[in-house]
Amino acid sequence: MENGAAPTVPAVIVAIDGPSGTGKSSTSKAVAAQLGLSYLDTGAQYRAITWWMVSNGIDTDDPHAVAAAAGKPDIVSGTDPAAPAITVDGVDVAGPIRTQEVTSKVSAVSAVPEIRARITELQRTIAATAPLGIVVEGRDIGTTVLPDADLKIFLTASAEARAARRSGELKGADVNATREALIKRDAADSSRKASPLAKAGDAVEVDTTALTLPQVIECVVTLVEEKRAGK
Ligand code: DC
């Protein structure tokens, strides 16, 4: 803080988990921007380390090879919700981490315990140093990464709604193919041994199937404000 002034409100840590296509990223970014908080996209970190494995010829289906390389790439995440940035060894990978190739390999890479340990440590450091607090989105934030978060949200939506949203984002991709790919990735993320996608016991579940994005954002902002007010 400038002049060494203490923040007037205590830092607030918000964990937002859920499967793909529930509106996690859009909601998390908007809530952070609206409340002046930092933002961390943990899926982008798993995508970035996957991109590095692919770029360096590591067989992503070989957990031993992936584990052996887990400590090599230097991953740096920006935390500005208006301009989320991610670099690997100084290279901007915001675009390349969204390719179909990375998307199809990220579940296998993120299931490797050495990868999770490395990325979890990065996430905890970033959350602990956010001056006013942070919105962290992912799959295991409320259960494993930040079990003491002030507020935990678990977003859900029907598979149909999630596939429709994702194929919209992918500019006209086939909805059925997107739906199958989403279901397959969620099943892999939910069934892995190391910190699977799961709702924390003390998380608030928000079903976004019938809600618009502004409605979801408003709901989460209200929950954060209530938490801050001590309700
Ligand atoms: O949110 P996303 O689709 O960009 O995430 C990509 C993958 O990263 C997801 O399929 C599983 C993994 N992931 C994870 O294992 N744990 C997290 N906290 C976030 C993402």
PDB file of C-alpha atoms and ligand atoms in Angstrom:
ATOM      1  CA  MET A   1       0.000   0.000   0.000  1.00  0.00           C
ATOM      2  CA  GLU A   2       1.171   3.545  -0.716  1.00  0.00           C
ATOM      3  CA  ASN A   3       2.368   5.491   2.359  1.00  0.00           C
ATOM      4  CA  GLY A   4       2.238   2.219   4.276  1.00  0.00           C
ATOM      5  CA  ALA A   5      -1.518   2.673   4.820  1.00  0.00           C
ATOM      6  CA  ALA A   6      -3.353  -0.474   5.826  1.00  0.00           C
ATOM      7  CA  PRO A   7      -6.292  -1.569   3.664  1.00  0.00           C
ATOM      8  CA  THR A   8      -9.610  -0.507   5.187  1.00  0.00           C
ATOM      9  CA  VAL A   9     -11.246  -3.880   4.568  1.00  0.00           C
ATOM     10  CA  PRO A  10      -9.541  -7.190   5.350  1.00  0.00           C
ATOM     11  CA  ALA A  11      -8.357  -9.207   2.322  1.00  0.00           C
ATOM     12  CA  VAL A  12     -11.029 -11.612   1.179  1.00  0.00           C
ATOM     13  CA  ILE A  13     -10.264 -14.972  -0.433  1.00  0.00           C
ATOM     14  CA  VAL A  14     -12.958 -16.335  -2.747  1.00  0.00           C
ATOM     15  CA  ALA A  15     -12.700 -19.852  -4.218  1.00  0.00           C
ATOM     16  CA  ILE A  16     -14.838 -20.606  -7.289  1.00  0.00           C
ATOM     17  CA  ASP A  17     -14.834 -24.224  -8.457  1.00  0.00           C
ATOM     18  CA  GLY A  18     -16.851 -26.232 -10.932  1.00  0.00           C
ATOM     19  CA  PRO A  19     -16.694 -28.083 -14.238  1.00  0.00           C
ATOM     20  CA  SER A  20     -16.070 -26.496 -17.656  1.00  0.00           C
ATOM     21  CA  GLY A  21     -18.720 -24.311 -19.235  1.00  0.00           C
ATOM     22  CA  THR A  22     -20.421 -23.222 -16.015  1.00  0.00           C
ATOM     23  CA  GLY A  23     -19.314 -19.614 -16.493  1.00  0.00           C
ATOM     24  CA  LYS A  24     -16.496 -19.857 -13.932  1.00  0.00           C
ATOM     25  CA  SER A  25     -13.987 -17.665 -15.777  1.00  0.00           C
ATOM     26  CA  SER A  26     -16.399 -14.941 -16.866  1.00  0.00           C
ATOM     27  CA  THR A  27     -17.973 -14.839 -13.409  1.00  0.00           C
ATOM     28  CA  SER A  28     -14.671 -14.858 -11.524  1.00  0.00           C
ATOM     29  CA  LYS A  29     -13.137 -12.084 -13.637  1.00  0.00           C
ATOM     30  CA  ALA A  30     -16.223  -9.879 -13.378  1.00  0.00           C
ATOM     31  CA  VAL A  31     -16.596 -10.381  -9.610  1.00  0.00           C
ATOM     32  CA  ALA A  32     -12.908  -9.576  -9.046  1.00  0.00           C
ATOM     33  CA  ALA A  33     -13.103  -6.472 -11.262  1.00  0.00           C
ATOM     34  CA  GLN A  34     -16.282  -5.249  -9.592  1.00  0.00           C
ATOM     35  CA  LEU A  35     -14.895  -5.676  -6.077  1.00  0.00           C
ATOM     36  CA  GLY A  36     -11.329  -4.499  -6.816  1.00  0.00           C
ATOM     37  CA  LEU A  37      -9.827  -7.923  -6.087  1.00  0.00           C
ATOM     38  CA  SER A  38      -7.047  -9.856  -7.807  1.00  0.00           C
ATOM     39  CA  TYR A  39      -7.949 -12.809 -10.018  1.00  0.00           C
ATOM     40  CA  LEU A  40      -6.270 -16.148 -10.664  1.00  0.00           C
ATOM     41  CA  ASP A  41      -7.217 -18.620 -13.411  1.00  0.00           C
ATOM     42  CA  THR A  42      -5.712 -21.884 -12.167  1.00  0.00           C
ATOM     43  CA  GLY A  43      -6.871 -23.797 -15.269  1.00  0.00           C
ATOM     44  CA  ALA A  44      -4.579 -21.517 -17.292  1.00  0.00           C
ATOM     45  CA  GLN A  45      -1.639 -22.635 -15.125  1.00  0.00           C
ATOM     46  CA  TYR A  46      -2.387 -26.325 -15.803  1.00  0.00           C
ATOM     47  CA  ARG A  47      -2.794 -25.496 -19.479  1.00  0.00           C
ATOM     48  CA  ALA A  48       0.531 -23.617 -19.463  1.00  0.00           C
ATOM     49  CA  ILE A  49       2.473 -26.506 -17.964  1.00  0.00           C
ATOM     50  CA  THR A  50       0.756 -28.842 -20.456  1.00  0.00           C
ATOM     51  CA  TRP A  51       1.755 -26.524 -23.313  1.00  0.00           C
ATOM     52  CA  TRP A  52       5.375 -26.655 -22.110  1.00  0.00           C
ATOM     53  CA  MET A  53       5.292 -30.501 -21.975  1.00  0.00           C
ATOM     54  CA  VAL A  54       3.910 -30.682 -25.527  1.00  0.00           C
ATOM     55  CA  SER A  55       6.385 -28.065 -26.809  1.00  0.00           C
ATOM     56  CA  ASN A  56       9.303 -29.948 -25.268  1.00  0.00           C
ATOM     57  CA  GLY A  57       8.366 -33.363 -26.644  1.00  0.00           C
ATOM     58  CA  ILE A  58       7.332 -34.878 -23.280  1.00  0.00           C
ATOM     59  CA  ASP A  59       4.887 -37.786 -23.680  1.00  0.00           C
ATOM     60  CA  THR A  60       1.873 -36.463 -21.748  1.00  0.00           C
ATOM     61  CA  ASP A  61       0.487 -40.007 -21.404  1.00  0.00           C
ATOM     62  CA  ASP A  62       3.581 -41.009 -19.421  1.00  0.00           C
ATOM     63  CA  PRO A  63       3.074 -39.804 -15.817  1.00  0.00           C
ATOM     64  CA  HIS A  64       6.711 -40.575 -14.947  1.00  0.00           C
ATOM     65  CA  ALA A  65       8.031 -38.401 -17.763  1.00  0.00           C
ATOM     66  CA  VAL A  66       5.596 -35.616 -16.832  1.00  0.00           C
ATOM     67  CA  ALA A  67       6.534 -35.867 -13.128  1.00  0.00           C
ATOM     68  CA  ALA A  68      10.257 -35.742 -13.922  1.00  0.00           C
ATOM     69  CA  ALA A  69       9.797 -32.476 -15.856  1.00  0.00           C
ATOM     70  CA  ALA A  70       7.279 -30.884 -13.455  1.00  0.00           C
ATOM     71  CA  GLY A  71       9.821 -28.503 -11.903  1.00  0.00           C
ATOM     72  CA  LYS A  72      11.353 -27.248 -15.159  1.00  0.00           C
ATOM     73  CA  PRO A  73       9.058 -24.573 -16.624  1.00  0.00           C
ATOM     74  CA  ASP A  74       8.822 -21.162 -14.970  1.00  0.00           C
ATOM     75  CA  ILE A  75       5.142 -20.224 -14.931  1.00  0.00           C
ATOM     76  CA  VAL A  76       4.128 -16.667 -14.087  1.00  0.00           C
ATOM     77  CA  SER A  77       0.458 -15.651 -13.789  1.00  0.00           C
ATOM     78  CA  GLY A  78      -0.798 -12.083 -13.886  1.00  0.00           C
ATOM     79  CA  THR A  79      -3.660 -11.320 -11.474  1.00  0.00           C
ATOM     80  CA  ASP A  80      -5.378  -8.330 -13.128  1.00  0.00           C
ATOM     81  CA  PRO A  81      -8.966  -9.398 -13.921  1.00  0.00           C
ATOM     82  CA  ALA A  82      -9.061  -6.890 -16.795  1.00  0.00           C
ATOM     83  CA  ALA A  83      -6.014  -8.393 -18.489  1.00  0.00           C
ATOM     84  CA  PRO A  84      -5.212 -11.913 -17.256  1.00  0.00           C
ATOM     85  CA  ALA A  85      -1.722 -12.825 -18.439  1.00  0.00           C
ATOM     86  CA  ILE A  86       0.309 -16.011 -18.352  1.00  0.00           C
ATOM     87  CA  THR A  87       3.893 -16.667 -19.385  1.00  0.00           C
ATOM     88  CA  VAL A  88       6.083 -19.760 -19.488  1.00  0.00           C
ATOM     89  CA  ASP A  89       9.819 -19.082 -19.368  1.00  0.00           C
ATOM     90  CA  GLY A  90       9.020 -15.507 -20.311  1.00  0.00           C
ATOM     91  CA  VAL A  91       6.894 -16.434 -23.367  1.00  0.00           C
ATOM     92  CA  ASP A  92       3.293 -15.159 -23.528  1.00  0.00           C
ATOM     93  CA  VAL A  93       1.189 -18.328 -23.891  1.00  0.00           C
ATOM     94  CA  ALA A  94      -2.310 -16.872 -23.403  1.00  0.00           C
ATOM     95  CA  GLY A  95      -3.248 -17.919 -26.960  1.00  0.00           C
ATOM     96  CA  PRO A  96      -1.424 -21.257 -27.356  1.00  0.00           C
ATOM     97  CA  ILE A  97      -2.839 -22.717 -24.105  1.00  0.00           C
ATOM     98  CA  ARG A  98      -6.367 -22.645 -25.616  1.00  0.00           C
ATOM     99  CA  THR A  99      -5.624 -24.935 -28.570  1.00  0.00           C
ATOM    100  CA  GLN A 100      -7.468 -28.226 -29.012  1.00  0.00           C
ATOM    101  CA  GLU A 101      -4.201 -30.106 -28.516  1.00  0.00           C
ATOM    102  CA  VAL A 102      -3.573 -28.581 -25.078  1.00  0.00           C
ATOM    103  CA  THR A 103      -7.248 -28.974 -24.103  1.00  0.00           C
ATOM    104  CA  SER A 104      -7.165 -32.688 -24.967  1.00  0.00           C
ATOM    105  CA  LYS A 105      -3.978 -33.292 -22.913  1.00  0.00           C
ATOM    106  CA  VAL A 106      -4.459 -31.077 -19.864  1.00  0.00           C
ATOM    107  CA  SER A 107      -6.478 -33.605 -17.816  1.00  0.00           C
ATOM    108  CA  ALA A 108      -3.720 -36.239 -18.045  1.00  0.00           C
ATOM    109  CA  VAL A 109      -0.997 -33.743 -17.101  1.00  0.00           C
ATOM    110  CA  SER A 110      -2.991 -32.207 -14.247  1.00  0.00           C
ATOM    111  CA  ALA A 111      -3.653 -35.652 -12.745  1.00  0.00           C
ATOM    112  CA  VAL A 112       0.069 -36.127 -11.988  1.00  0.00           C
ATOM    113  CA  PRO A 113       0.690 -35.457  -8.252  1.00  0.00           C
ATOM    114  CA  GLU A 114       4.071 -33.735  -8.856  1.00  0.00           C
ATOM    115  CA  ILE A 115       2.351 -31.300 -11.240  1.00  0.00           C
ATOM    116  CA  ARG A 116      -0.384 -30.558  -8.711  1.00  0.00           C
ATOM    117  CA  ALA A 117       2.119 -30.023  -5.892  1.00  0.00           C
ATOM    118  CA  ARG A 118       4.097 -27.547  -8.019  1.00  0.00           C
ATOM    119  CA  ILE A 119       1.062 -25.588  -9.229  1.00  0.00           C
ATOM    120  CA  THR A 120      -0.672 -25.632  -5.826  1.00  0.00           C
ATOM    121  CA  GLU A 121       2.388 -24.016  -4.242  1.00  0.00           C
ATOM    122  CA  LEU A 122       2.347 -21.252  -6.873  1.00  0.00           C
ATOM    123  CA  GLN A 123      -1.378 -20.687  -6.266  1.00  0.00           C
ATOM    124  CA  ARG A 124      -1.001 -20.413  -2.486  1.00  0.00           C
ATOM    125  CA  THR A 125       1.829 -17.896  -2.829  1.00  0.00           C
ATOM    126  CA  ILE A 126      -0.204 -15.734  -5.218  1.00  0.00           C
ATOM    127  CA  ALA A 127      -3.293 -15.845  -2.970  1.00  0.00           C
ATOM    128  CA  ALA A 128      -1.299 -15.003   0.145  1.00  0.00           C
ATOM    129  CA  THR A 129       0.242 -11.913  -1.451  1.00  0.00           C
ATOM    130  CA  ALA A 130      -2.886 -10.366  -3.053  1.00  0.00           C
ATOM    131  CA  PRO A 131      -3.224  -7.042  -1.191  1.00  0.00           C
ATOM    132  CA  LEU A 132      -7.025  -6.708  -1.063  1.00  0.00           C
ATOM    133  CA  GLY A 133      -7.906 -10.331  -1.664  1.00  0.00           C
ATOM    134  CA  ILE A 134      -8.420 -12.563  -4.662  1.00  0.00           C
ATOM    135  CA  VAL A 135     -10.927 -14.606  -6.620  1.00  0.00           C
ATOM    136  CA  VAL A 136      -9.332 -17.960  -7.480  1.00  0.00           C
ATOM    137  CA  GLU A 137     -11.118 -20.193  -9.983  1.00  0.00           C
ATOM    138  CA  GLY A 138     -10.458 -23.876 -10.569  1.00  0.00           C
ATOM    139  CA  ARG A 139     -11.472 -27.405  -9.660  1.00  0.00           C
ATOM    140  CA  ASP A 140      -9.896 -28.044  -6.238  1.00  0.00           C
ATOM    141  CA  ILE A 141      -9.531 -24.552  -4.782  1.00  0.00           C
ATOM    142  CA  GLY A 142     -12.104 -24.901  -1.991  1.00  0.00           C
ATOM    143  CA  THR A 143     -11.179 -28.492  -1.170  1.00  0.00           C
ATOM    144  CA  THR A 144      -7.383 -28.497  -1.397  1.00  0.00           C
ATOM    145  CA  VAL A 145      -5.607 -25.297  -2.445  1.00  0.00           C
ATOM    146  CA  LEU A 146      -7.341 -22.807  -0.126  1.00  0.00           C
ATOM    147  CA  PRO A 147      -9.435 -24.815   2.336  1.00  0.00           C
ATOM    148  CA  ASP A 148      -9.648 -21.741   4.608  1.00  0.00           C
ATOM    149  CA  ALA A 149     -11.073 -19.465   1.884  1.00  0.00           C
ATOM    150  CA  ASP A 150     -13.568 -16.902   3.226  1.00  0.00           C
ATOM    151  CA  LEU A 151     -16.153 -17.910   0.638  1.00  0.00           C
ATOM    152  CA  LYS A 152     -16.414 -21.036  -1.512  1.00  0.00           C
ATOM    153  CA  ILE A 153     -18.689 -21.197  -4.530  1.00  0.00           C
ATOM    154  CA  PHE A 154     -19.372 -24.317  -6.607  1.00  0.00           C
ATOM    155  CA  LEU A 155     -20.865 -23.516 -10.008  1.00  0.00           C
ATOM    156  CA  THR A 156     -22.848 -26.173 -11.867  1.00  0.00           C
ATOM    157  CA  ALA A 157     -24.964 -26.315 -15.043  1.00  0.00           C
ATOM    158  CA  SER A 158     -26.525 -29.044 -17.171  1.00  0.00           C
ATOM    159  CA  ALA A 159     -24.229 -30.712 -19.721  1.00  0.00           C
ATOM    160  CA  GLU A 160     -26.395 -29.264 -22.511  1.00  0.00           C
ATOM    161  CA  ALA A 161     -26.070 -25.693 -21.228  1.00  0.00           C
ATOM    162  CA  ARG A 162     -22.326 -26.085 -20.715  1.00  0.00           C
ATOM    163  CA  ALA A 163     -21.772 -27.507 -24.205  1.00  0.00           C
ATOM    164  CA  ALA A 164     -23.890 -24.765 -25.789  1.00  0.00           C
ATOM    165  CA  ARG A 165     -21.857 -22.065 -24.000  1.00  0.00           C
ATOM    166  CA  ARG A 166     -18.518 -23.645 -24.909  1.00  0.00           C
ATOM    167  CA  SER A 167     -19.396 -24.134 -28.576  1.00  0.00           C
ATOM    168  CA  GLY A 168     -20.503 -20.493 -28.659  1.00  0.00           C
ATOM    169  CA  GLU A 169     -17.076 -19.504 -27.300  1.00  0.00           C
ATOM    170  CA  LEU A 170     -15.377 -21.730 -29.873  1.00  0.00           C
ATOM    171  CA  LYS A 171     -17.273 -19.918 -32.639  1.00  0.00           C
ATOM    172  CA  GLY A 172     -19.702 -22.463 -34.007  1.00  0.00           C
ATOM    173  CA  ALA A 173     -17.988 -25.698 -32.950  1.00  0.00           C
ATOM    174  CA  ASP A 174     -20.307 -28.701 -33.155  1.00  0.00           C
ATOM    175  CA  VAL A 175     -22.421 -28.773 -29.957  1.00  0.00           C
ATOM    176  CA  ASN A 176     -22.597 -32.581 -29.756  1.00  0.00           C
ATOM    177  CA  ALA A 177     -18.852 -33.015 -30.174  1.00  0.00           C
ATOM    178  CA  THR A 178     -18.221 -30.246 -27.611  1.00  0.00           C
ATOM    179  CA  ARG A 179     -20.656 -31.911 -25.193  1.00  0.00           C
ATOM    180  CA  GLU A 180     -18.881 -35.294 -25.499  1.00  0.00           C
ATOM    181  CA  ALA A 181     -15.444 -33.690 -25.030  1.00  0.00           C
ATOM    182  CA  LEU A 182     -16.655 -31.748 -21.963  1.00  0.00           C
ATOM    183  CA  ILE A 183     -18.188 -34.834 -20.360  1.00  0.00           C
ATOM    184  CA  LYS A 184     -14.996 -36.806 -20.985  1.00  0.00           C
ATOM    185  CA  ARG A 185     -12.768 -34.073 -19.475  1.00  0.00           C
ATOM    186  CA  ASP A 186     -15.052 -33.605 -16.437  1.00  0.00           C
ATOM    187  CA  ALA A 187     -15.080 -37.376 -15.834  1.00  0.00           C
ATOM    188  CA  ALA A 188     -11.264 -37.455 -15.948  1.00  0.00           C
ATOM    189  CA  ASP A 189     -10.981 -34.388 -13.675  1.00  0.00           C
ATOM    190  CA  SER A 190     -13.541 -35.771 -11.196  1.00  0.00           C
ATOM    191  CA  SER A 191     -12.164 -39.302 -10.988  1.00  0.00           C
ATOM    192  CA  ARG A 192      -8.436 -38.642 -10.652  1.00  0.00           C
ATOM    193  CA  LYS A 193      -6.813 -39.615  -7.352  1.00  0.00           C
ATOM    194  CA  ALA A 194      -4.985 -36.319  -6.682  1.00  0.00           C
ATOM    195  CA  SER A 195      -7.388 -33.557  -5.569  1.00  0.00           C
ATOM    196  CA  PRO A 196     -10.240 -34.217  -8.013  1.00  0.00           C
ATOM    197  CA  LEU A 197     -12.897 -31.732  -9.122  1.00  0.00           C
ATOM    198  CA  ALA A 198     -15.213 -31.705  -6.091  1.00  0.00           C
ATOM    199  CA  LYS A 199     -17.544 -29.461  -4.137  1.00  0.00           C
ATOM    200  CA  ALA A 200     -16.209 -28.561  -0.688  1.00  0.00           C
ATOM    201  CA  GLY A 201     -18.587 -29.403   2.144  1.00  0.00           C
ATOM    202  CA  ASP A 202     -18.900 -25.714   3.041  1.00  0.00           C
ATOM    203  CA  ALA A 203     -19.255 -24.404  -0.537  1.00  0.00           C
ATOM    204  CA  VAL A 204     -22.376 -22.609  -1.768  1.00  0.00           C
ATOM    205  CA  GLU A 205     -23.667 -24.378  -4.898  1.00  0.00           C
ATOM    206  CA  VAL A 206     -25.030 -22.123  -7.664  1.00  0.00           C
ATOM    207  CA  ASP A 207     -26.778 -23.863 -10.578  1.00  0.00           C
ATOM    208  CA  THR A 208     -26.260 -21.523 -13.543  1.00  0.00           C
ATOM    209  CA  THR A 209     -28.337 -23.495 -16.086  1.00  0.00           C
ATOM    210  CA  ALA A 210     -31.235 -21.047 -16.138  1.00  0.00           C
ATOM    211  CA  LEU A 211     -29.289 -17.915 -15.181  1.00  0.00           C
ATOM    212  CA  THR A 212     -27.734 -15.246 -17.386  1.00  0.00           C
ATOM    213  CA  LEU A 213     -24.114 -14.275 -16.779  1.00  0.00           C
ATOM    214  CA  PRO A 214     -25.080 -10.923 -15.141  1.00  0.00           C
ATOM    215  CA  GLN A 215     -27.389 -12.847 -12.778  1.00  0.00           C
ATOM    216  CA  VAL A 216     -24.600 -15.234 -11.752  1.00  0.00           C
ATOM    217  CA  ILE A 217     -22.191 -12.329 -11.225  1.00  0.00           C
ATOM    218  CA  GLU A 218     -24.732 -10.468  -9.091  1.00  0.00           C
ATOM    219  CA  CYS A 219     -25.387 -13.569  -7.018  1.00  0.00           C
ATOM    220  CA  VAL A 220     -21.679 -14.091  -6.290  1.00  0.00           C
ATOM    221  CA  VAL A 221     -20.995 -10.380  -5.624  1.00  0.00           C
ATOM    222  CA  THR A 222     -23.864 -10.408  -3.099  1.00  0.00           C
ATOM    223  CA  LEU A 223     -22.440 -13.498  -1.393  1.00  0.00           C
ATOM    224  CA  VAL A 224     -18.994 -11.840  -1.101  1.00  0.00           C
ATOM    225  CA  GLU A 225     -20.483  -8.606   0.235  1.00  0.00           C
ATOM    226  CA  GLU A 226     -22.553 -10.530   2.791  1.00  0.00           C
ATOM    227  CA  LYS A 227     -19.438 -12.399   3.873  1.00  0.00           C
ATOM    228  CA  ARG A 228     -17.532  -9.129   4.252  1.00  0.00           C
ATOM    229  CA  ALA A 229     -20.374  -7.640   6.270  1.00  0.00           C
ATOM    230  CA  GLY A 230     -20.137 -10.635   8.585  1.00  0.00           C
ATOM    231  CA  LYS A 231     -23.615 -11.994   7.814  1.00  0.00           C
TER     232      LYS A 231
HETATM  233  O1   DC B   1     -10.673 -24.295 -16.395  1.00  0.00           O
HETATM  234  P1   DC B   1      -9.967 -24.935 -17.601  1.00  0.00           P
HETATM  235  O2   DC B   1     -10.895 -25.649 -18.516  1.00  0.00           O
HETATM  236  O3   DC B   1      -9.080 -23.962 -18.318  1.00  0.00           O
HETATM  237  O4   DC B   1      -9.004 -26.028 -16.955  1.00  0.00           O
HETATM  238  C1   DC B   1      -8.186 -26.853 -17.737  1.00  0.00           C
HETATM  239  C2   DC B   1      -7.883 -28.150 -17.012  1.00  0.00           C
HETATM  240  O5   DC B   1      -7.015 -27.907 -15.918  1.00  0.00           O
HETATM  241  C3   DC B   1      -9.064 -28.914 -16.441  1.00  0.00           C
HETATM  242  O6   DC B   1      -9.578 -29.835 -17.382  1.00  0.00           O
HETATM  243  C4   DC B   1      -8.492 -29.626 -15.258  1.00  0.00           C
HETATM  244  C5   DC B   1      -7.284 -28.823 -14.860  1.00  0.00           C
HETATM  245  N1   DC B   1      -7.481 -28.061 -13.633  1.00  0.00           N
HETATM  246  C6   DC B   1      -7.238 -28.714 -12.454  1.00  0.00           C
HETATM  247  O7   DC B   1      -6.930 -29.911 -12.480  1.00  0.00           O
HETATM  248  N2   DC B   1      -7.322 -28.048 -11.279  1.00  0.00           N
HETATM  249  C7   DC B   1      -7.645 -26.757 -11.251  1.00  0.00           C
HETATM  250  N3   DC B   1      -7.700 -26.109 -10.081  1.00  0.00           N
HETATM  251  C8   DC B   1      -7.931 -26.067 -12.458  1.00  0.00           C
HETATM  252  C9   DC B   1      -7.856 -26.766 -13.641  1.00  0.00           C
END
